[in-house]
Short mmCIF file of C-alpha atoms in Angstrom, two decimals:
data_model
loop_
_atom_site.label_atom_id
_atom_site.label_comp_id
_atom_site.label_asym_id
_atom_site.label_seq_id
_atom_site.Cartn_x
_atom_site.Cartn_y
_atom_site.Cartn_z
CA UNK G 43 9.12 20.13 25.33
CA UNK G 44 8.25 16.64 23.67
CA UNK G 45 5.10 16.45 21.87
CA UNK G 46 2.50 13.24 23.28
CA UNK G 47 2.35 10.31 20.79
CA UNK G 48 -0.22 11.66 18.17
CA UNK G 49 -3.39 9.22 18.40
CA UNK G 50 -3.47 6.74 15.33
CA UNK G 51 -5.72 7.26 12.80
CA UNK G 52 -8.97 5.75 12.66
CA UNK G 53 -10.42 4.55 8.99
CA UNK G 54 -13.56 3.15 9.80
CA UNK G 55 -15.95 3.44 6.65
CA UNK G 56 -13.30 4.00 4.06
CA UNK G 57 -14.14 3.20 0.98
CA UNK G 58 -13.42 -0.32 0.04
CA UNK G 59 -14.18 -2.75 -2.74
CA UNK G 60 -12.81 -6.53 -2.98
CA UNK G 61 -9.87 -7.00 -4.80
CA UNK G 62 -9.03 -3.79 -5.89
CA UNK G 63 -6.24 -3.14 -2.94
CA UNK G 64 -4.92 -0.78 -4.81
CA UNK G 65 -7.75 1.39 -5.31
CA UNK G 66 -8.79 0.92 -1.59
CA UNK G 67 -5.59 2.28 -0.12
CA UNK G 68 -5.76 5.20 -2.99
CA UNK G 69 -8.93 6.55 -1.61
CA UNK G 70 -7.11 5.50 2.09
CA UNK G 71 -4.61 7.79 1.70
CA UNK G 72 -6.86 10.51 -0.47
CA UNK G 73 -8.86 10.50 3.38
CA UNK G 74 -5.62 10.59 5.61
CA UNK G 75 -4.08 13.70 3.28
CA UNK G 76 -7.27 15.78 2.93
CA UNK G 77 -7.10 19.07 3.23
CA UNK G 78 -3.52 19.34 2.82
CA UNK G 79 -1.33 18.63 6.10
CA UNK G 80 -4.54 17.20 7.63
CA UNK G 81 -1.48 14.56 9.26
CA UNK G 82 0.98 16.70 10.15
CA UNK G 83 1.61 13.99 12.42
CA UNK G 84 2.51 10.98 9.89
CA UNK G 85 3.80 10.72 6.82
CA UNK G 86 1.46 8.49 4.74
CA UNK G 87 2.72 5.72 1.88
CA UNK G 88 1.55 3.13 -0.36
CA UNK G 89 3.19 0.13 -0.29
CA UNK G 90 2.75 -2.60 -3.20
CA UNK G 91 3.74 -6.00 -2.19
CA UNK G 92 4.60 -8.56 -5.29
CA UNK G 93 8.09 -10.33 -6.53
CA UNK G 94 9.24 -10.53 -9.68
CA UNK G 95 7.57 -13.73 -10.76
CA UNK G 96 4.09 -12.55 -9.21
CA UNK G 97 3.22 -15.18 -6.57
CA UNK G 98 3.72 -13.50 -2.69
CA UNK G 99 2.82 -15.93 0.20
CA UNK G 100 0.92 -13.89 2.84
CA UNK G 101 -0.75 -15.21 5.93
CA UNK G 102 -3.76 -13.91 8.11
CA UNK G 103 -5.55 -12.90 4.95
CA UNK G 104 -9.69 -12.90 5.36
CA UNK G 105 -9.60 -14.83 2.22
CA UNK G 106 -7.39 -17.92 3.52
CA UNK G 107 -7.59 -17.27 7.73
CA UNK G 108 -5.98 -21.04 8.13
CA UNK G 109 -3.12 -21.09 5.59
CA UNK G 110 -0.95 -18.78 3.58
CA UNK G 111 -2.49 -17.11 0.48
CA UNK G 112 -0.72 -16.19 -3.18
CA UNK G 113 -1.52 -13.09 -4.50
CA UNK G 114 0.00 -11.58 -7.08
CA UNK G 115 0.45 -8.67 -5.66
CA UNK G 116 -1.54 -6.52 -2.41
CA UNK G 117 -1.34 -3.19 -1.39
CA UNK G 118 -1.35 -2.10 2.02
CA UNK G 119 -1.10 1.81 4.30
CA UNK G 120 2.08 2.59 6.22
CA UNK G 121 1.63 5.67 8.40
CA UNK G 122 5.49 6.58 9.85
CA UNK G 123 4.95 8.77 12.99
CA UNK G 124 6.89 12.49 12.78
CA UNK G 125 7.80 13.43 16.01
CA UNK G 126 8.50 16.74 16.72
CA UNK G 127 9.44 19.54 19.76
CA UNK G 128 8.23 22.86 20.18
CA UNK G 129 10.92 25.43 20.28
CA UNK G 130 10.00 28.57 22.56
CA UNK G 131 13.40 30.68 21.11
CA UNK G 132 11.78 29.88 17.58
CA UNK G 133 8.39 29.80 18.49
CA UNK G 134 7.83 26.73 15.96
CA UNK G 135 7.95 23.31 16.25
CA UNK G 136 10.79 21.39 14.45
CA UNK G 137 11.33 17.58 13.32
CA UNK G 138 13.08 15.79 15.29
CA UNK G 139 12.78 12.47 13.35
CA UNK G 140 10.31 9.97 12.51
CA UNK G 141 8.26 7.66 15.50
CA UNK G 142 6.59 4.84 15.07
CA UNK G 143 4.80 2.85 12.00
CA UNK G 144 1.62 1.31 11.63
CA UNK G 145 0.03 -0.84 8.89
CA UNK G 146 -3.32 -0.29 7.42
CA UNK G 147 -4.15 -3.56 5.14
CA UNK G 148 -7.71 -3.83 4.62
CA UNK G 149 -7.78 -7.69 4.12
CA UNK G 150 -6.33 -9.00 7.04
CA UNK G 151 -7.27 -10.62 9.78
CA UNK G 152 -5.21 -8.57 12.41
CA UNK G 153 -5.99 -5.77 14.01
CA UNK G 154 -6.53 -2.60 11.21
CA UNK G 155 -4.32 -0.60 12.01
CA UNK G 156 -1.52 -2.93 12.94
CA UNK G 157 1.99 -1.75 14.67
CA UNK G 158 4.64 -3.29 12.22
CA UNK G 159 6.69 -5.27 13.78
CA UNK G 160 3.42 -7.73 14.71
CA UNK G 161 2.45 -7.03 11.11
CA UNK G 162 4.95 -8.51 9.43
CA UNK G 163 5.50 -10.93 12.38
CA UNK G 164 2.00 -12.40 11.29
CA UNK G 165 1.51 -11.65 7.75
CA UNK G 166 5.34 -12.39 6.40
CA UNK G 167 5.94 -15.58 9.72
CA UNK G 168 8.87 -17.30 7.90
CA UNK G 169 10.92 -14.57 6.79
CA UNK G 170 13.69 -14.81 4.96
CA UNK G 171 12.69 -18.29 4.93
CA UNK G 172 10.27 -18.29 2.45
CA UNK G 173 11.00 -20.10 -0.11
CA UNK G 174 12.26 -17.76 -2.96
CA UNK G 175 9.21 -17.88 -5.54
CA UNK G 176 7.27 -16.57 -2.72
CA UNK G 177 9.13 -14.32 -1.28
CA UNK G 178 7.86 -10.51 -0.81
CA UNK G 179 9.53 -7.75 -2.37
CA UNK G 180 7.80 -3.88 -1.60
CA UNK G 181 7.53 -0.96 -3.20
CA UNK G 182 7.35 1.98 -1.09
CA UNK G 183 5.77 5.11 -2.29
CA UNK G 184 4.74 8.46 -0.74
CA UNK G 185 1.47 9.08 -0.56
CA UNK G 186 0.88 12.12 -2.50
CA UNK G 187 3.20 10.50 -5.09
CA UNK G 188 0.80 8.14 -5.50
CA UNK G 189 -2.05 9.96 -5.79
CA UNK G 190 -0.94 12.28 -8.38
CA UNK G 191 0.48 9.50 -10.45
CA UNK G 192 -1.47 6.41 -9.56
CA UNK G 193 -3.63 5.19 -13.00
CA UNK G 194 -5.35 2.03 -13.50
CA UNK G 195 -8.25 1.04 -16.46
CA UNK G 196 -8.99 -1.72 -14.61
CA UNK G 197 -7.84 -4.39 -17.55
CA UNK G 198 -6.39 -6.89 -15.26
CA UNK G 199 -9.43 -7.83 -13.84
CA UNK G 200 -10.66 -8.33 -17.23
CA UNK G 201 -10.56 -12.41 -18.58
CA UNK G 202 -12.27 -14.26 -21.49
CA UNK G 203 -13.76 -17.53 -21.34
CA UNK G 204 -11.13 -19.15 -23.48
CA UNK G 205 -13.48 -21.16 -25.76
CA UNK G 206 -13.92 -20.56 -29.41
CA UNK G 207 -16.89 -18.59 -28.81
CA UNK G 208 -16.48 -15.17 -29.28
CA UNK G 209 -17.98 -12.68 -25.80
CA UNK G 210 -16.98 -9.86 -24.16
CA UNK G 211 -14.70 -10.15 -21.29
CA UNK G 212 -15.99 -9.95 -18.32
CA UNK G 213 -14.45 -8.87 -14.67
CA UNK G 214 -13.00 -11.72 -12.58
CA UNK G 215 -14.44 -9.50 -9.70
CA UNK G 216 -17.14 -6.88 -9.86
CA UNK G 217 -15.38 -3.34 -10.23
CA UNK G 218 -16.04 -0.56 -7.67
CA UNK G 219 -19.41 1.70 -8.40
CA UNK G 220 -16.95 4.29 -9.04
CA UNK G 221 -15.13 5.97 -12.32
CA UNK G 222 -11.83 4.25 -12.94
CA UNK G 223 -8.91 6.15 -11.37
CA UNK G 224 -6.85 8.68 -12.90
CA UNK G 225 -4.09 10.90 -11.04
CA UNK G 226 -3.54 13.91 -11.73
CA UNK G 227 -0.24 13.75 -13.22
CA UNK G 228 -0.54 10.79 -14.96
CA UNK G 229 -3.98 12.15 -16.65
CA UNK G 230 -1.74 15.49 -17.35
CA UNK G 231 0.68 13.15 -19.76
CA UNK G 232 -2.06 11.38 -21.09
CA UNK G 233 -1.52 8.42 -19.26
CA UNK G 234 -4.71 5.67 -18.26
CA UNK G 235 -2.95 2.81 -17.05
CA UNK G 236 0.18 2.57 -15.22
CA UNK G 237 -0.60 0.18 -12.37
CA UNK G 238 1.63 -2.92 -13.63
CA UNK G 239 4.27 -0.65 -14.96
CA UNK G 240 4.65 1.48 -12.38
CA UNK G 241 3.42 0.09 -9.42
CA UNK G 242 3.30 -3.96 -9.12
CA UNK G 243 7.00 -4.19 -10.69
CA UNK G 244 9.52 -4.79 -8.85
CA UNK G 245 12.17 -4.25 -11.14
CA UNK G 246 14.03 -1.32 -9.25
CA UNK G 247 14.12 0.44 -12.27
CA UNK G 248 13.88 3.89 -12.97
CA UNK G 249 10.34 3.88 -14.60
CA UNK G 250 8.47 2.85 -11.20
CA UNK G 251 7.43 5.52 -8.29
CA UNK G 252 8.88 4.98 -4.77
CA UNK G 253 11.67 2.83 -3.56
CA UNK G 254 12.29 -0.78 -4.01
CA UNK G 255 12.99 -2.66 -0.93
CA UNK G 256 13.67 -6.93 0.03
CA UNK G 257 12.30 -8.02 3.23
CA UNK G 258 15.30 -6.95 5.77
CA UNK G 259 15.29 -3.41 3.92
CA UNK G 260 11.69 -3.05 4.45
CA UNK G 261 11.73 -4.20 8.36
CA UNK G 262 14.80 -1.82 8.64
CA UNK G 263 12.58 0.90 7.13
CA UNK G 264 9.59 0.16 9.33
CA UNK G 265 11.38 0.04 12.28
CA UNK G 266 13.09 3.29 11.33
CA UNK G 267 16.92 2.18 11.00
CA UNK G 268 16.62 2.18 7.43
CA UNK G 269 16.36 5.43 5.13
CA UNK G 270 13.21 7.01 4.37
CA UNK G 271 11.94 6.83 0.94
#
């Protein structure tokens, strides 16, 4: 017999600091995967959002509710639902393949969590369209990928004044209250800072985490058709 559509997770008072996406949807998915198999219903992933060039158009953003914004890159949740059936000969229940997906981006406008399809319906409206310097690539990681491996020092939000006189940089944003961010992997191979590198790139290569997808991949892959990462 068919399991009941698992209830979608809430994440009301998560911990969340402006512009650091990245470190909001770390602690996100640190929530949604603790203890261990806490969501046996979902399988949790990061997903960065950037293009090679570093200017992605997004709409229904808090931070420009009328009009498309460029970032240079944003990070949102995708929970993929695992369906499974109980099997009384086995006495255990068994996958029968992924449900449905929802999106979890803490700046938008739309509802948090958001079913995909009006997601990207909302947040990506022209498509294909888009002219090509603003188009969205995505890189698709599992969460407890991410969380072992995710490291950032914070430098890029770190600028100078650009005059001749000499003072400390300062943060284009304030930083969260918390230490900087080290997984446990990368602090095992004595790395600090792979957030650029490993993360916002989207050369395909084989240095990044996750899977590299365009915009038809990554609607094929939220509505299921497409592999999973």
């Amino acid at each position: 017999m068919a399991t009941s559509a698992p209830t979608v997770p809430d994440c009301g008072n998560t911990v969340y600091t402006t512009c650091y996406c990245e470190e909001n949807i770390y602690w996100l998915i640190n929530r949604f995967l603790s203890p261990p198999g806490g969501q046996q219903n979902w399988d949790v992933f990061s997903v960065f959002i950037s293009n090679p060039t570093k200017t992605v158009a997004l709409w229904n953003q808090r931070s420009s509710r009328d009009t498309a914004i460029i970032w240079d890159y944003h990070v949102v949740l995708a929970l993929r639902e695992c369906r499974r059936v109980h099997s009384q000969s086995r006495g255990c229940c068994l996958t029968r393949g992924p449900g449905d997906t929802w999106v979890y981006d803490l700046d938008t406008c739309l509802p948090i969590p958001c079913h995909w399809n009006e997601y990207v319906d909302q947040t990506f409206p022209l498509g294909t369209d888009t002219p090509s310097q603003y188009q969205s690539r995505f890189r698709v990681i599992p969460g407890n990928v991410y969380l072992d491996n995710f490291a950032s020092d914070r430098s890029h939000m770190l600028q100078v004044s650009g005059t001749n006189v000499p003072e400390e940089p300062r943060y284009v944003a304030k930083p969260p209250p918390y230490p900087v961010i080290c997984g446990p992997e990368a602090e095992k191979h004595g790395i600090r800072n792979n957030l650029m590198t490993h993360f916002v790139s989207m050369s395909g290569d084989e240095q990044g985490f996750g899977t590299v997808m365009d915009f038809d991949a990554f609607t094929a892959w939220c509505s299921l058709s497409g592999p999973s990462t």
